[in-house]
Amino acid sequence: MKKIQYLLILAIILFSSCSYKRFTYLQTSKPETDTLYKQNLILYKLQPADILYVKVLSLDKNVTEMFNQDVVSNFGSYSGGIFIVGHSVDIEGNVNLPILGKIYVAGLTIDEAKQKIEQLATTYVNDARIELKLVSFKISMVGEFNHPGQYTIANDRSNIFEAIALAGDVSYNGNRRNVLIVRALNNGTKTIRVDLTKRELLSSQQYFLQPNDIVYVEPYKTTVFRLRVADYSIFLTLITSTITAILLINNATK
């Protein structure tokens, strides 16, 4: 009897350990210490259909208003509190700005595009400065999230845990060890696998998301099995109830 009790206790301990590893983010085999993980960021390069907020600034208020006639900003549902209407990068990779005209920005980083526009603006105004932001930074969170959906990121850089937080965290049924990121590139679509339970993720290129990424968390196979068992149970209960009702009716009519 005692052997059975010991085996049950051991089974519970092993199950708890497995559950801990299943749900815990950024695990490490080393003792907990303060560690610096260097960034390994791939800078996003602008593509057609991106939307940019561009504002030309000058000490001369009249000049600023002249360059920014169509800049509209107001409070709305945009993440971070401000919704901004911007300029779209066309299919040829150009952004069309008032007075400055068409400027080719495809393939440039945000900072490179800012410098290019600023250089052009200074040919008109000596003290011109540029505010430039990417406002089409949207992430689609699908699969086993508590709040799946499409979310707009307020800054030019966002890591995968910020996006997960927006989606209400991975659900109980989600597989944190095999998360799929689907990323659109100029020459096709790339798929990336990420393990959220590994501490090494912090220093990998996959830690930071890029605009229009799709993050998919698949369910555990046991989840599908449980759901099917539940469906079968309902079906069997219905059949059993029907048979019982028919037998009761037959007995009552005899």
XYZ file of C-alpha atoms in Angstrom:
254
model
C 0.000 0.000 0.000
C 2.819 2.381 0.925
C 4.569 1.651 -2.392
C 1.429 2.733 -4.267
C 1.291 5.945 -2.234
C 4.939 6.697 -3.000
C 4.351 6.065 -6.689
C 1.342 8.391 -6.678
C 3.336 11.135 -4.932
C 6.190 10.708 -7.415
C 3.748 10.867 -10.334
C 2.245 14.095 -8.975
C 5.705 15.657 -8.571
C 6.711 14.693 -12.115
C 3.427 16.006 -13.517
C 3.829 19.310 -11.664
C 7.383 19.668 -12.982
C 6.238 19.061 -16.556
C 3.369 21.552 -16.145
C 5.790 24.174 -14.801
C 8.039 23.841 -17.844
C 5.041 23.866 -20.136
C 3.750 27.260 -18.935
C 6.909 29.120 -17.876
C 8.468 31.655 -20.246
C 12.210 32.209 -20.711
C 13.468 29.242 -18.732
C 17.162 28.619 -18.140
C 19.140 25.637 -16.974
C 21.537 27.916 -15.065
C 20.857 29.392 -11.611
C 18.883 32.658 -11.684
C 21.290 35.597 -12.115
C 21.112 39.083 -13.603
C 22.199 38.612 -17.208
C 22.594 41.019 -20.102
C 21.192 39.761 -23.410
C 22.447 41.806 -26.335
C 19.947 42.934 -28.948
C 20.054 41.224 -32.309
C 17.628 43.462 -34.142
C 16.874 43.300 -37.853
C 15.923 46.828 -38.890
C 12.662 46.945 -40.820
C 12.886 48.248 -44.379
C 9.954 50.107 -45.851
C 7.729 48.391 -48.391
C 4.814 49.372 -50.631
C 1.522 49.817 -48.696
C 3.342 51.026 -45.561
C 1.815 54.172 -44.091
C 4.110 56.920 -42.843
C 3.397 59.909 -40.657
C 5.618 62.673 -42.018
C 5.783 66.189 -40.625
C 8.167 68.947 -41.709
C 9.097 71.283 -38.852
C 10.615 74.764 -38.963
C 11.059 77.725 -36.617
C 8.848 79.631 -39.041
C 5.259 78.668 -38.200
C 4.006 79.646 -41.667
C 6.524 77.339 -43.320
C 5.512 74.460 -41.049
C 1.839 74.930 -41.925
C 2.649 75.147 -45.631
C 4.489 71.815 -45.656
C 1.931 70.014 -43.481
C -1.413 71.038 -44.942
C -2.741 67.476 -45.079
C -1.338 66.202 -41.769
C -4.271 65.199 -39.596
C -3.974 63.937 -36.052
C -6.611 63.368 -33.424
C -7.341 61.103 -30.487
C -8.741 57.712 -31.311
C -8.337 53.958 -30.940
C -4.703 53.829 -32.037
C -2.485 52.028 -29.504
C -0.803 54.636 -27.330
C -3.760 57.033 -27.516
C -3.208 58.848 -30.827
C -4.584 57.978 -34.238
C -2.625 59.520 -37.109
C -3.525 59.701 -40.778
C -0.356 59.403 -42.838
C 1.058 58.947 -46.328
C 1.016 55.582 -48.078
C 4.043 54.154 -49.859
C 2.803 53.390 -53.372
C 3.384 50.242 -55.410
C 6.544 51.779 -56.921
C 7.982 52.484 -53.461
C 7.394 56.254 -53.418
C 5.775 58.436 -50.793
C 4.116 61.578 -52.174
C 4.510 64.609 -49.886
C 3.185 68.171 -50.278
C 5.705 70.486 -52.020
C 8.479 67.851 -51.772
C 6.718 65.583 -54.261
C 7.466 61.878 -54.757
C 10.333 60.431 -52.738
C 11.551 56.846 -53.172
C 11.721 55.194 -49.724
C 11.220 51.470 -50.376
C 14.095 49.421 -49.005
C 15.119 52.140 -46.552
C 14.971 51.916 -42.775
C 12.925 54.503 -40.870
C 16.068 56.490 -40.005
C 17.359 56.354 -43.590
C 14.009 57.553 -44.973
C 13.957 60.350 -42.406
C 17.435 61.516 -43.422
C 16.550 61.395 -47.122
C 13.378 63.454 -46.687
C 15.175 65.899 -44.391
C 17.948 66.483 -46.945
C 15.355 67.273 -49.592
C 13.406 69.564 -47.241
C 16.527 71.583 -46.382
C 16.783 72.612 -50.060
C 13.570 74.569 -49.425
C 14.019 75.533 -45.760
C 17.407 75.806 -44.074
C 16.255 74.768 -40.597
C 13.890 71.990 -41.704
C 13.512 69.008 -39.389
C 11.498 65.869 -40.039
C 9.242 63.816 -37.813
C 8.708 60.389 -39.348
C 6.895 57.401 -37.880
C 5.609 54.127 -39.265
C 1.917 54.039 -38.340
C 0.977 50.822 -40.159
C 2.729 48.547 -37.640
C 0.048 45.897 -37.269
C 0.416 42.416 -35.820
C -2.092 39.577 -36.215
C -2.313 37.254 -33.196
C -4.153 34.054 -34.091
C -4.666 30.668 -32.499
C -4.506 29.919 -28.791
C -4.534 33.437 -27.323
C -6.997 34.652 -24.717
C -7.793 37.650 -26.951
C -6.754 36.849 -30.542
C -7.032 39.589 -33.126
C -5.152 42.274 -35.026
C -3.289 44.868 -32.969
C -1.576 48.131 -33.862
C 1.795 48.767 -32.241
C 2.528 52.331 -31.139
C 6.279 52.322 -31.679
C 8.649 51.286 -34.476
C 9.980 48.325 -32.504
C 8.037 45.689 -30.641
C 9.115 42.387 -29.191
C 7.037 39.237 -29.205
C 6.120 39.462 -25.523
C 4.644 42.945 -25.980
C 2.416 41.516 -28.709
C 1.470 38.525 -26.533
C 0.512 40.898 -23.720
C -1.815 42.783 -26.095
C -3.495 39.479 -26.980
C -4.100 38.638 -23.319
C -1.316 36.019 -23.063
C -1.233 32.507 -24.502
C -4.195 30.435 -23.321
C -3.965 27.304 -21.190
C -4.210 25.153 -24.320
C -1.491 26.990 -26.286
C 1.841 25.395 -27.128
C 4.460 27.954 -26.061
C 7.329 25.818 -27.356
C 6.412 25.897 -31.034
C 5.085 29.343 -31.956
C 4.925 30.173 -35.665
C 5.687 33.649 -37.039
C 4.603 34.271 -40.641
C 6.485 37.215 -42.159
C 5.897 38.877 -45.542
C 9.043 39.757 -47.488
C 9.565 41.496 -50.809
C 10.350 38.183 -52.504
C 7.863 35.938 -50.690
C 6.707 34.760 -47.287
C 8.947 33.416 -44.538
C 7.974 31.168 -41.626
C 9.876 31.266 -38.336
C 9.561 28.934 -35.347
C 10.003 30.351 -31.833
C 10.232 28.665 -28.428
C 8.905 31.074 -25.792
C 10.190 28.920 -22.953
C 13.871 29.391 -23.901
C 15.859 32.272 -22.391
C 18.047 32.392 -25.517
C 15.122 33.977 -27.367
C 16.058 37.342 -25.807
C 19.244 37.580 -27.877
C 17.859 36.118 -31.104
C 16.647 37.954 -34.210
C 13.191 36.453 -33.676
C 12.685 38.372 -30.413
C 11.588 41.517 -32.284
C 8.553 41.469 -34.547
C 8.140 43.312 -37.824
C 5.094 45.061 -39.310
C 2.394 42.727 -40.656
C 3.779 39.684 -38.850
C 1.301 36.912 -38.072
C 1.921 35.127 -34.764
C 0.213 31.742 -34.531
C 0.075 29.607 -31.385
C -1.105 26.069 -32.062
C -3.009 23.964 -29.500
C -1.501 20.945 -27.819
C -2.567 17.633 -29.337
C -4.038 16.703 -25.960
C -6.346 19.720 -26.285
C -7.821 18.363 -29.503
C -8.208 14.953 -27.838
C -10.018 16.478 -24.838
C -12.359 18.424 -27.097
C -13.182 15.308 -29.110
C -13.775 13.304 -25.942
C -16.123 16.037 -24.738
C -18.013 15.974 -28.046
C -18.256 12.181 -27.960
C -19.436 12.296 -24.349
C -22.269 14.640 -25.274
C -23.187 12.407 -28.206
C -23.130 9.245 -26.057
C -25.161 10.955 -23.334
C -27.766 11.937 -25.915
C -27.968 8.371 -27.257
C -28.163 6.912 -23.735
C -30.906 9.346 -22.740
C -32.877 8.529 -25.887
C -32.593 4.771 -25.328
C -33.568 5.162 -21.671
C -36.617 7.227 -22.649
C -37.689 4.626 -25.220
C -37.341 1.797 -22.671
C -39.347 3.728 -20.101
C -42.102 4.393 -22.647
C -42.176 0.706 -23.669
C -42.381 -0.416 -20.042
C -45.168 2.056 -19.346
C -47.258 0.871 -22.314
C -47.004 -2.799 -21.387
